[in-house]
Coordinates of C-alpha atoms in Angstrom, one line a residue:
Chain A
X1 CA 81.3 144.9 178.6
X2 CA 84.2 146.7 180.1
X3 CA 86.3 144.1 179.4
X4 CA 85.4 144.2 175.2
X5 CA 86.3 147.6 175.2
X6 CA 89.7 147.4 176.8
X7 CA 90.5 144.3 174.7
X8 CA 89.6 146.5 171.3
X9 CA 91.4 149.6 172.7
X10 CA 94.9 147.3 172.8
X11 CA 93.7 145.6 169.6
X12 CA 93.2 149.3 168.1
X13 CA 96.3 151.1 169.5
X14 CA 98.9 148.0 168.4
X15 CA 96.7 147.4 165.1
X16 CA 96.4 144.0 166.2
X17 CA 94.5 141.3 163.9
X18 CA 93.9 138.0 165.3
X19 CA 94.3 134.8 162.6
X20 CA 93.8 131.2 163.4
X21 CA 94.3 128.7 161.3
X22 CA 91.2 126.3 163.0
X23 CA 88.6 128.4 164.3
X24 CA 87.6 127.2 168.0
X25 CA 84.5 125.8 168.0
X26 CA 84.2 125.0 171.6
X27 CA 85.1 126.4 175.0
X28 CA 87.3 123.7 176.0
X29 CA 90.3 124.5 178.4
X30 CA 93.5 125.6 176.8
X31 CA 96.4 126.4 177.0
X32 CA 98.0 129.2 175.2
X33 CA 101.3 129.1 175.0
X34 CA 103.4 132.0 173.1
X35 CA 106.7 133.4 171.6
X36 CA 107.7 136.3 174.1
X37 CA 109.1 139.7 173.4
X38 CA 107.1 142.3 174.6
X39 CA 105.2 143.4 178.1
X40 CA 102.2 143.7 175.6
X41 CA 102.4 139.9 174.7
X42 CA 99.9 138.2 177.7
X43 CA 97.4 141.4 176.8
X44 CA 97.2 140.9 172.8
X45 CA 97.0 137.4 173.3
X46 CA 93.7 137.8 175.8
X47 CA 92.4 141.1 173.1
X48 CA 92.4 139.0 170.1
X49 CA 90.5 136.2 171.4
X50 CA 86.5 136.1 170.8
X51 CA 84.5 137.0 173.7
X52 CA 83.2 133.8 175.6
X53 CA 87.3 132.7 175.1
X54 CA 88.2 135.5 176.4
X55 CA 85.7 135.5 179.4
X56 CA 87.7 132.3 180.2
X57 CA 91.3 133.1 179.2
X58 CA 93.3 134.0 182.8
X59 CA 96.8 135.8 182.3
X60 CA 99.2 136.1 184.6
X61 CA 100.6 138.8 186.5
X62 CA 103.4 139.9 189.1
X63 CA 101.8 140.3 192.6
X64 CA 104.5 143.3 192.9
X65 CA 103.7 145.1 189.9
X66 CA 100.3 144.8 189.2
X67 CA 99.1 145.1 192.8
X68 CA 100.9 148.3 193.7
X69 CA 98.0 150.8 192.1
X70 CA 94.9 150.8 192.7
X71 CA 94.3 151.6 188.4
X72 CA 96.4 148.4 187.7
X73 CA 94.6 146.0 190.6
X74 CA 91.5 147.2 189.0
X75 CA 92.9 145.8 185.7
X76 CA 94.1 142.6 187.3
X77 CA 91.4 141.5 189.1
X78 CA 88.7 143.0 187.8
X79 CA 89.0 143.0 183.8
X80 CA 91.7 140.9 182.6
X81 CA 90.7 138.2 186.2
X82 CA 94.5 137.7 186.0
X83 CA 96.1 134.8 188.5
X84 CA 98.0 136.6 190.3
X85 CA 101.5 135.8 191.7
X86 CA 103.8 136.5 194.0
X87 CA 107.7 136.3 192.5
X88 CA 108.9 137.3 195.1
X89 CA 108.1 134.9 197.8
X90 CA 108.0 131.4 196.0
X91 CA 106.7 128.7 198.0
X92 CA 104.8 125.4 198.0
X93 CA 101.3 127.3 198.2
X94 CA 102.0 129.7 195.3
X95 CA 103.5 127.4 193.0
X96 CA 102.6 128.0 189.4
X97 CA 102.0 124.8 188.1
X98 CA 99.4 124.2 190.8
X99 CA 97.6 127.1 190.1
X100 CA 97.5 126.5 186.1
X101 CA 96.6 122.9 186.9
X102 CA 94.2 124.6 189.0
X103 CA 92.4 127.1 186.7
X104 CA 92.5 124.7 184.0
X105 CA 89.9 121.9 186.5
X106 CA 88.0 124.8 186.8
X107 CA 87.3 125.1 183.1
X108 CA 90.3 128.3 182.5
X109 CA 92.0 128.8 179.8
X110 CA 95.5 129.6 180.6
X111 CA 98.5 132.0 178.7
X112 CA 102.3 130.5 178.9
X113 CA 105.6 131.8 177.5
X114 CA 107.3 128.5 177.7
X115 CA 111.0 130.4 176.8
X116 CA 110.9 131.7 180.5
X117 CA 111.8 135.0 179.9
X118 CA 111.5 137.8 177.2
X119 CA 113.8 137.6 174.1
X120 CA 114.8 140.1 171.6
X121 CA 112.2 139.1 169.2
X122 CA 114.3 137.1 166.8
X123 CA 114.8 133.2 166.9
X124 CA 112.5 131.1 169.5
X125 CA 115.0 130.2 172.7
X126 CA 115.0 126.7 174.4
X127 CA 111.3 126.1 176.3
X128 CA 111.4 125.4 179.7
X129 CA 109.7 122.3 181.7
X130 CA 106.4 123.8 182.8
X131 CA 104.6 122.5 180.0
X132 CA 105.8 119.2 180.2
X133 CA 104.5 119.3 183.9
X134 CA 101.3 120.4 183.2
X135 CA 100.8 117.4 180.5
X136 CA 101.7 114.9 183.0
X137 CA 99.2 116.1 184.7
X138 CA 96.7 116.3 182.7
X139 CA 97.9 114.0 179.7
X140 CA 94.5 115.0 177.9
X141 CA 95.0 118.8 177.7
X142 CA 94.7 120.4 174.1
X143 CA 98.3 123.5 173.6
X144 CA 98.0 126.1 171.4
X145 CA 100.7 127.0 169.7
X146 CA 100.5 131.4 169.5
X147 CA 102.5 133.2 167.4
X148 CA 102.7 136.6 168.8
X149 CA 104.2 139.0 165.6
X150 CA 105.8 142.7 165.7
X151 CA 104.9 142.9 169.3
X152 CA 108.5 143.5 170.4
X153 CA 108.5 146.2 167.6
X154 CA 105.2 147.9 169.1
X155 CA 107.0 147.5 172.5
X156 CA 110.6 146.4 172.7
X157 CA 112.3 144.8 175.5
X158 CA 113.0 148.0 178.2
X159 CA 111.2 151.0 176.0
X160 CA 107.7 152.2 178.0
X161 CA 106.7 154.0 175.4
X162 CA 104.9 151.9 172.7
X163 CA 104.8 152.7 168.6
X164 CA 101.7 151.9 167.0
X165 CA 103.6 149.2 164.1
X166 CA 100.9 146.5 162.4
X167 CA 101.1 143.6 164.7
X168 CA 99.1 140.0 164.6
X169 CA 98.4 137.2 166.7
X170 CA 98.2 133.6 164.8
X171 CA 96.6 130.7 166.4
X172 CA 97.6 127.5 165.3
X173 CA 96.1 123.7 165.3
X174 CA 95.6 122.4 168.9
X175 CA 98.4 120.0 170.0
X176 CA 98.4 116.9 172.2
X177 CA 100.5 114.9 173.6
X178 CA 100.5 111.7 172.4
X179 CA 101.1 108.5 174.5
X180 CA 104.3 107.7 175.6
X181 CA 105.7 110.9 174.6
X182 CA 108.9 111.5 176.2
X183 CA 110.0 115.2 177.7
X184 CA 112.4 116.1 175.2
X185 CA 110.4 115.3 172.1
X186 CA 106.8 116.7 173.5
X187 CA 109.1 120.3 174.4
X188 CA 110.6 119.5 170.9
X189 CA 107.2 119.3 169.1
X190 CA 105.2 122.1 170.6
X191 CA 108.6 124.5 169.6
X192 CA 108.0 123.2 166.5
X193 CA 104.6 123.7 165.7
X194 CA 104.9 127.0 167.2
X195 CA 107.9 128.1 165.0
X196 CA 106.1 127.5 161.9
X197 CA 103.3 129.7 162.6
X198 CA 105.8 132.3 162.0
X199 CA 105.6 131.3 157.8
X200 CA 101.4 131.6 158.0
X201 CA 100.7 135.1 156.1
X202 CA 97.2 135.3 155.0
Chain B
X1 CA 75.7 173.0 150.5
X2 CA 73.8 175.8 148.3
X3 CA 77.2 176.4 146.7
X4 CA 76.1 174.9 143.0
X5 CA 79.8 173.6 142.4
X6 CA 79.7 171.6 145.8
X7 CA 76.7 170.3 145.1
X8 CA 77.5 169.0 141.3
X9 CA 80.9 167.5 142.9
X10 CA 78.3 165.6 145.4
X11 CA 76.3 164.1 142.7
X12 CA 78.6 162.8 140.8
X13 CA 80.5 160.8 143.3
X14 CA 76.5 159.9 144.9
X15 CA 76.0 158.4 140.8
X16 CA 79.1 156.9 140.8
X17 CA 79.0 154.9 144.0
X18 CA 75.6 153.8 142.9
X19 CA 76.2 152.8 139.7
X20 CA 79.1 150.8 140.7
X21 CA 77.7 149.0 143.3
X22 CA 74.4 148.0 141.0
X23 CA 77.2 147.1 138.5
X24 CA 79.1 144.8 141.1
X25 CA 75.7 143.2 141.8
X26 CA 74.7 142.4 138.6
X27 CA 78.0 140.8 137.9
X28 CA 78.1 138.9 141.2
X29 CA 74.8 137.4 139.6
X30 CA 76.1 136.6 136.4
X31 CA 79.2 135.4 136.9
X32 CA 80.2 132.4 135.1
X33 CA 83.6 131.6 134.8
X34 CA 85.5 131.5 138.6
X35 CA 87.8 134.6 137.1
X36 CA 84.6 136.6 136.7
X37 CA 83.3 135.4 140.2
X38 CA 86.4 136.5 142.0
X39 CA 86.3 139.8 140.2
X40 CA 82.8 140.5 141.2
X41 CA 83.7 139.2 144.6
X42 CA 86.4 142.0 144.7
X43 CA 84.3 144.7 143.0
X44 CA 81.5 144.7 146.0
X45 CA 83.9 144.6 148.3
X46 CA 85.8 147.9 147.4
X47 CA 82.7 149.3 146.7
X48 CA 81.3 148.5 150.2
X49 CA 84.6 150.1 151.4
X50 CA 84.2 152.9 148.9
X51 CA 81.0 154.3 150.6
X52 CA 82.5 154.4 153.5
X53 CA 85.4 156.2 152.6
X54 CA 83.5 158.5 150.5
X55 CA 81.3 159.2 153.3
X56 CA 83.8 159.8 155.6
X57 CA 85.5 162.6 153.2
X58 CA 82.3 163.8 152.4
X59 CA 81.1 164.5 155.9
X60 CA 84.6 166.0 157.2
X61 CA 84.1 168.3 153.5
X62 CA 80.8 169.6 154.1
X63 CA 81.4 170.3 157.7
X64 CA 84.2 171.8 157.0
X65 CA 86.7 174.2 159.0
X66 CA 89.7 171.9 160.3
X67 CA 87.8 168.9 160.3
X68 CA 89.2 168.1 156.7
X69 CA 92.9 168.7 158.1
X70 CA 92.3 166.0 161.1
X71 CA 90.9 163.2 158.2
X72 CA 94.2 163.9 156.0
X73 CA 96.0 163.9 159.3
X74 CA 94.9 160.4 160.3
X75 CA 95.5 158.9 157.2
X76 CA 98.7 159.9 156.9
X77 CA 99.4 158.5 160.6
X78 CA 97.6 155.3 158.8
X79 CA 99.8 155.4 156.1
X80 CA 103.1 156.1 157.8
X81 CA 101.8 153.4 160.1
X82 CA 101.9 150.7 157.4
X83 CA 105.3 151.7 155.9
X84 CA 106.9 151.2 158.6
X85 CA 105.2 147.5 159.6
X86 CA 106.6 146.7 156.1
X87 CA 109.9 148.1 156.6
X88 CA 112.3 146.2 158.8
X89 CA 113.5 148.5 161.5
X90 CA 115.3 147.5 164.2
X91 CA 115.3 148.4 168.3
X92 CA 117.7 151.3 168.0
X93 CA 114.9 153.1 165.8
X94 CA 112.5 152.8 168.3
X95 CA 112.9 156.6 169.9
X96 CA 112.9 158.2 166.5
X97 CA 109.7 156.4 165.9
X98 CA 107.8 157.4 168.4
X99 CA 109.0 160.9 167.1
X100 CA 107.9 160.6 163.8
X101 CA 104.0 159.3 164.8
X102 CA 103.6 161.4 167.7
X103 CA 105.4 164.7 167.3
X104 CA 106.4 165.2 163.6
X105 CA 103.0 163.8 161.9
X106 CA 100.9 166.3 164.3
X107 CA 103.1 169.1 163.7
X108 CA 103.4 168.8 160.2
X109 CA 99.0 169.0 160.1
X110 CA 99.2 171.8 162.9
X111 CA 101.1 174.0 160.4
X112 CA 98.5 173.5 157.9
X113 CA 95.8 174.4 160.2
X114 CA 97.5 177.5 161.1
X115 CA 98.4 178.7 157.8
X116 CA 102.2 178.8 158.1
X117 CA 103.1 178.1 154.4
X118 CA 106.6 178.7 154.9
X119 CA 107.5 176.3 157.7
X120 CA 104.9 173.8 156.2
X121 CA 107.0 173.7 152.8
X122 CA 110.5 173.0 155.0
X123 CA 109.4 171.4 158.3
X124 CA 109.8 167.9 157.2
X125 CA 112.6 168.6 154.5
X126 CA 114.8 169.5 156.9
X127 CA 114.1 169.5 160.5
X128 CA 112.8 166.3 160.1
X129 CA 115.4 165.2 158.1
X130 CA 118.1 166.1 160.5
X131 CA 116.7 164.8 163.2
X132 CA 116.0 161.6 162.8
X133 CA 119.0 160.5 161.6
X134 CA 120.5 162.2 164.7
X135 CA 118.4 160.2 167.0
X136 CA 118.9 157.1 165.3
X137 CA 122.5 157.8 165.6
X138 CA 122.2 158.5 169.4
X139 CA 120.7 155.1 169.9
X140 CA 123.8 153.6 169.0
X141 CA 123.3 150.6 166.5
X142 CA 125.2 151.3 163.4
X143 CA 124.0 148.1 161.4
X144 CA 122.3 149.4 158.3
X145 CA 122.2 152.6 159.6
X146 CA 122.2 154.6 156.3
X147 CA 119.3 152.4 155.2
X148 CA 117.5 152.5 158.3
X149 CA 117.5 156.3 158.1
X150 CA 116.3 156.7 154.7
X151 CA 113.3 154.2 154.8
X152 CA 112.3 156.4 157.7
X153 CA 112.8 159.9 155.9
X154 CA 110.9 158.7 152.9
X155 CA 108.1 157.0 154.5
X156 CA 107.5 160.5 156.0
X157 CA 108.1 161.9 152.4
X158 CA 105.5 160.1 151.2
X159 CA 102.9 159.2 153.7
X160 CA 103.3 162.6 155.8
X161 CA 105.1 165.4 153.7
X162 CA 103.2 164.8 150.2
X163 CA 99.5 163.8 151.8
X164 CA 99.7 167.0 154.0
X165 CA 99.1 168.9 150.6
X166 CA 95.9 168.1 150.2
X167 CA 94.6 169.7 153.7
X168 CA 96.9 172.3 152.3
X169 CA 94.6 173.2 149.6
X170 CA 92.8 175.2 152.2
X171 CA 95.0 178.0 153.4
X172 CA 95.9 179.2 149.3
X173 CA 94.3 182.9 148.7
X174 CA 93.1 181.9 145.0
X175 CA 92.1 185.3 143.6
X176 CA 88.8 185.0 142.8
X177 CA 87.8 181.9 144.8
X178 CA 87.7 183.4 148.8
X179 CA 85.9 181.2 150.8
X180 CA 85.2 177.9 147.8
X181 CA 88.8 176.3 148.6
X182 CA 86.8 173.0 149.7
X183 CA 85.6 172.8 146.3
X184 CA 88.8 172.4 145.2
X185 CA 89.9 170.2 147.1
X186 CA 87.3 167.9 146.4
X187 CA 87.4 168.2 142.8
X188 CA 91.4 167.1 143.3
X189 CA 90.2 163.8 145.1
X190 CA 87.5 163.5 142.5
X191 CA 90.1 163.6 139.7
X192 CA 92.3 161.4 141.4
X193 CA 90.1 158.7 142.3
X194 CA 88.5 158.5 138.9
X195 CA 91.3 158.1 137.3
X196 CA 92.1 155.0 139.4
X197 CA 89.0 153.7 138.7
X198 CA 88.5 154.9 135.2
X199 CA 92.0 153.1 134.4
X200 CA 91.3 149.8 136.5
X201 CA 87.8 149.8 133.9
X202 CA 89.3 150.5 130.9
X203 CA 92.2 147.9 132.0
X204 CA 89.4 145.5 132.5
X205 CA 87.9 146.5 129.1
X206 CA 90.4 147.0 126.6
X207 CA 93.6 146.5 128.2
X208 CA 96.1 144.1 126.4
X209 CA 100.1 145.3 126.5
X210 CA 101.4 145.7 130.3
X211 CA 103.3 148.6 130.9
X212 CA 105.7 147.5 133.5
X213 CA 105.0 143.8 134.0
X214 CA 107.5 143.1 136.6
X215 CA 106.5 145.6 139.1
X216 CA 102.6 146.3 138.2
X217 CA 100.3 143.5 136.1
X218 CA 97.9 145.3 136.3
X219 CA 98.4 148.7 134.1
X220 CA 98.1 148.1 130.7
X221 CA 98.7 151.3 127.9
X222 CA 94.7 150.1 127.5
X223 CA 94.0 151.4 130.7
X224 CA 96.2 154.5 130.7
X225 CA 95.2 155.8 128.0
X226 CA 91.5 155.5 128.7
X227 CA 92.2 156.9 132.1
X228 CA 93.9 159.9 131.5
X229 CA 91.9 161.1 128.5
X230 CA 88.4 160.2 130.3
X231 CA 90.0 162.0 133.4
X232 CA 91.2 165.3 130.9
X233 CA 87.8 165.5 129.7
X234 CA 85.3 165.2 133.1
X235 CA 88.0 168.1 134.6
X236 CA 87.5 170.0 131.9
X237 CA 83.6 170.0 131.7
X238 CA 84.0 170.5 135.2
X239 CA 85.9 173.4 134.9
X240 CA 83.4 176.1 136.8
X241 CA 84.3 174.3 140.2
X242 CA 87.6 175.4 140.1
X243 CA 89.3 178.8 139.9
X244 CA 90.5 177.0 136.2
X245 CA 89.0 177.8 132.7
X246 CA 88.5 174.8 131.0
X247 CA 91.8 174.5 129.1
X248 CA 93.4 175.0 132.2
X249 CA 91.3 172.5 134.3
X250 CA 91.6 170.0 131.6
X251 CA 95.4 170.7 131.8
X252 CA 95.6 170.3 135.5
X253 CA 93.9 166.7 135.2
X254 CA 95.7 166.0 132.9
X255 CA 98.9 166.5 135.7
X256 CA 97.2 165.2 137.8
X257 CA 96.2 162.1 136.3
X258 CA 100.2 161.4 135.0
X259 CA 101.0 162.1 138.4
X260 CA 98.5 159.3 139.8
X261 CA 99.8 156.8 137.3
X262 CA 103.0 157.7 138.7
X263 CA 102.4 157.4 142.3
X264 CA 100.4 154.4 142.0
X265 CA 103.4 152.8 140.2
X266 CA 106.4 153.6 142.3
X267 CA 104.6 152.6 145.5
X268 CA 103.9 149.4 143.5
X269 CA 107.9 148.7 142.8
X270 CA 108.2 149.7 147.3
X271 CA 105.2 146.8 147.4
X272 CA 107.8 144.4 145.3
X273 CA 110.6 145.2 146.9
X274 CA 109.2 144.5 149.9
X275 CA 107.7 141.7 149.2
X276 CA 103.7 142.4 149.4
X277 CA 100.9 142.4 147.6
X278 CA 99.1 145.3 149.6
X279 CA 99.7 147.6 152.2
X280 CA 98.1 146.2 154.8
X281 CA 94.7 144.7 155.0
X282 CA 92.8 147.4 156.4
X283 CA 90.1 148.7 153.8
X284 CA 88.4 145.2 152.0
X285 CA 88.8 144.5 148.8
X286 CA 91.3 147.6 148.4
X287 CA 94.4 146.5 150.4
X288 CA 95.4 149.0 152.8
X289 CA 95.1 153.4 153.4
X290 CA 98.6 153.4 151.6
X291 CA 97.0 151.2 148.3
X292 CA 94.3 153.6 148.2
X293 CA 96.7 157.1 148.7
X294 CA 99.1 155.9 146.3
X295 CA 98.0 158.0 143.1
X296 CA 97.5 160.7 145.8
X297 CA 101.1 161.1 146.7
X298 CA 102.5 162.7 144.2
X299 CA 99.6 164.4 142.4
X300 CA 99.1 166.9 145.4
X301 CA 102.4 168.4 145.8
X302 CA 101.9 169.1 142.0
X303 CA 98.7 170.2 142.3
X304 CA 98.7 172.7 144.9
X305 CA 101.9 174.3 143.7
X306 CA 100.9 174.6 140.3
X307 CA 97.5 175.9 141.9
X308 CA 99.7 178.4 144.0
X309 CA 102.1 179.9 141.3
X310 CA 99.5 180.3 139.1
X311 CA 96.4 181.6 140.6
X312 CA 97.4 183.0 144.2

C-alpha cells in the first residue's frame, strides 16, 4: 500500500513511464542492472516496476546516508526493504557480492549500476567486474538490461533540487550467459544490449 | 448554471461528445479496410480522452472563482514540461529551470488571479527574459548558449506567456457583461476546439491538396476551409453568449479560428524540427497537453486583446 503510493509519487513528479520490450511474465530473480546518472536512478527503476516485482526488487543504499534520519531509515527499511551497506567499513561480512548472491537465493530481485559510479549522462563508461562475479556464481541467473533516460536531466550529477523533465525507464530482453563465456565478452555483451535500449522509442 | 448562455455552451459540448463517441463506435464496428480500423481505433481513444478533458474544464468552469486559473496554470506547467523534454538542454540550464517551473510559471498565474493587468502583460517579456539568460550565463557553460537561452524564453512564450490569456479572460471589465466573463471564456475554448475538430472532419471528408506537406500532412485547404467557415457561423449564431453582436462574434471566430490554424501549424514545424510526432504521450489518442493547446496559443493573446480594446 504505502509502498504503491511512494512509487507513483516518484513516477508522477519525474513523469516517469516505464517500457519493456518483453513483459515479465514471472517472478523469477533478476537482476537489474542500469546506466547511471542520477541519485533518482535506483528509485525510478524500483517505481516503474509492477507491484509483485516491485515487492521483490531490493535496492541498495549507503549505511551512512540513509541511516542517519529517522524519515530516510523509514524509507530504507521499511518501504523501499533496501540492502543496506556500510561503505565505509568494507570487510569480508559486508561484502556486496555476497549479499546480492544472497538476496538473489532468497528469491530477490536485485538493482546494479555496473559503471561503478555516476557519469554525466552521455556515453555508457567501462562496466566493472561485479556482474561477472555474480554469473559465476550463479551461471543460470537471467540480467536485465535497464535503460534509465533524462534522469540526469530531472536530477543532474551534484544539483538537490530536481526539474520535473519527461523521463522513462526501458526494460530490455533478459540476458544469459551462455556457456563458456569468457569475462570480457559476457561484460562486452550485457554493455551491449544495454546500449541499444537507448534507440527503443515507442 | 441558470445563466441561459452557460447552459447552451454546456449542451453543446454534452451533444458533441456524444455524438462523437456513438460515431467512433459505429465505425469501430464497421470498419473494413485496416486504414479505417486504425482510424476508428484513434477516434475512441481521443474521444475517451476528450471526456475527460472536457470534464475537467467544465467542472473547474462551473465552480468557478480561481479554480479556472489553477487548470490553465497546470497545463501550462504540463506544457512547458514537455518542451523542454524535447529540447536538448544541457547541466548548466539546470538552475534556470527550476526557475522557470517553480517560480516564473506560478507567478505568472498569481498575477492573473490578482488582477494586475499591467505586470501580467510584461512579467514574462522582460523579467523573465532577462533573467534567464543571466542565470544561464552565471552557470558558466557557453556551448550553445544563445540557443539554449532562446529555446527556454520561447517555450515560456508559448506554453506560459500565451496560455496564461485564457485564465486572463476573467479579470477584463467588459461593459455590459459584469459578472458572465466565464461565459466567455468558455465560448473561446469552444471555438477553438471545434475548429480542430471541425477541420480534422472536413480533412477526413473532403480534403485533397495539403497545405504544407513537409511540416503538417494532415491539413489540407479541404479542411481549412470547412473549419473556419463552420467555426464563423456556430460563433456567430452563438453570438448572445458573448458581449459580441453577431457580426462581431462571427468576426472574432473567424480570428480566432486563423489563429488556431496558425498555432497548430508552427508548433507542428517545432514537432519536425525536433524530430517528433507528438508532444509527449500523455492524453491517448491525442499526443500530449502541448498537441492539444497548440491552436490555443496563439488565438488567446488575440482574443483577449481584441476583447480588451474593444469592449472594456
Amino acid at each position: 500500500m504505502i509502498d504503491s503510493i511512494v512509487a507513483n509519487t516518484a513516477r508522477m513528479i519525474c513523469g516517469c513511464r516505464a517500457r519493456w520490450i518483453e513483459p515479465p511474465i514471472d517472478t523469477e530473480p533478476r537482476v537489474y542492472y542500469a546506466n547511471h546518472s542520477s541519485h533518482l536512478d535506483a528509485l525510478m527503476i524500483w517505481a516503474s516496476l509492477p507491484t509483485p516485482l516491485r515487492k521483490q526488487c531490493r535496492i541498495v543504499a549507503a549505511a551512512d546516508y540513509w541511516l542517519a534520519t529517522r524519515v530516510r531509515r523509514w524509507l530504507a527499511n521499511d518501504v523501499f526493504k533496501a540492502i543496506v551497506i556500510d561503505r565505509k567499513n568494507p570487510s569480508r561480512a559486508n561484502n556486496p557480492i555476497d549479499i546480492f548472491v544472497k538476496s538473489l537465493d532468497e528469491g530477490d530481485s536485485v538493482v546494479i549500476f555496473p559503471e561503478g559510479t555516476r557519469g554525466a549522462g552521455g556515453e555508457l563508461q567501462e562496466f566493472r567486474a561485479g556482474l561477472w562475479h555474480i554469473v559465476r556464481r550463479r551461471p543460470a541467473q537471467a540480467f536485465v538490461p535497464v535503460w534509465l533516460e533524462n534522469l540526469s536531466r530531472v536530477l543532474p550529477k551534484g544539483e538537490f533540487l530536481p526539474v520535473p523533465i519527461l523521463s522513462a525507464v526501458t526494460f530490455g530482453s533478459p540476458v544469459r550467459r551462455e556457456s563458456g563465456q569468457r569475462r570480457d565478452d559476457f561484460l562486452d555483451i550485457l554493455r551491449n544490449r544495454l546500449d541499444q535500449l537507448r534507440e527503443v522509442h515507442s | 448554471m441558470n445563466d441561459p448562455a452557460m447552459q447552451t455552451l454546456l449542451g453543446i459540448v454534452f451533444g458533441a461528445l456524444v455524438v462523437g463517441t456513438i460515431v467512433a463506435m459505429i465505425m469501430s464496428r464497421r470498419a473494413t479496410s485496416e486504414r479505417l480500423q486504425k482510424l476508428a481505433a484513434n477516434l475512441n481513444q481521443r474521444m475517451r480522452a476528450w471526456w475527460i478533458m472536457a470534464s475537467i474544464f467544465v467542472v473547474s468552469i462551473l465552480l468557478g472563482g480561481k479554480l479556472t486559473i489553477v487548470l490553465f496554470g497546470l497545463t501550462a506547467f504540463l506544457a512547458f514540461r514537455e518542451f523542454v523534454t524535447l529540447t536538448p538542454t544541457r547541466r548548466g540550464d539546470h538552475r534556470a529551470l527550476f526557475w522557470a517551473f517553480f517560480i516564473i510559471i506560478p507567478l505568472q498565474f498569481v498575477l492573473v488571479a490578482s488582477n494586475w493587468y499591467g505586470l501580467f502583460a510584461i512579467f514574462i517579456p522582460v523579467y523573465a527574459y532577462i533573467f534567464i539568460p543571466v542565470r544561464i550565463a552565471l552557470a558558466g557553460e557557453s556551448e550553445n548558449y544563445l540557443e539554449r537561452t532562446s529555446k527556454i524564453q520561447w517555450g515560456l512564450m508559448i506554453c506560459v506567456y500565451f496560455v496564461s490569456h485564457v485564465p486572463a479572460l476573467m479579470m477584463l471589465d467588459i461593459r455590459d457583461f459584469e459578472g458572465r466573463n466565464a461565459s466567455l471564456l468558455f465560448f473561446f475554448i469552444l471555438i477553438v476546439q471545434l475548429n480542430d475538430v471541425l477541420q480534422y472532419v472536413f480533412g477526413n471528408l473532403f480534403g485533397r491538396r495539403k497545405i504544407a506537406p513537409v511540416i503538417s500532412p494532415n491539413k489540407t485547404w479541404g479542411g481549412f476551409i470547412g473549419g473556419i467557415t463552420s467555426v464563423t457561423v456556430i460563433g456567430a449564431l452563438l453570438y448572445w453568449t458573448t458581449p459580441f453582436g453577431p457580426l462581431e462574434a462571427a468576426g472574432m471566430s473567424l480570428v480566432i479560428a486563423l489563429m488556431g490554424f496558425a498555432g497548430d501549424l508552427t508548433l507542428s514545424a517545432v514537432k519536425r524540427d525536433l524530430g517528433v510526432k507528438d508532444y509527449s504521450a500523455s492524453l491517448p489518442g491525442h499526443g500530449g497537453v502541448m498537441d492539444r493547446m497548440d491552436s490555443v496559443v496563439f488565438a488567446a493573446p488575440l482574443f483577449f486583446h481584441l476583447t480588451r480594446f474593444f469592449y472594456t
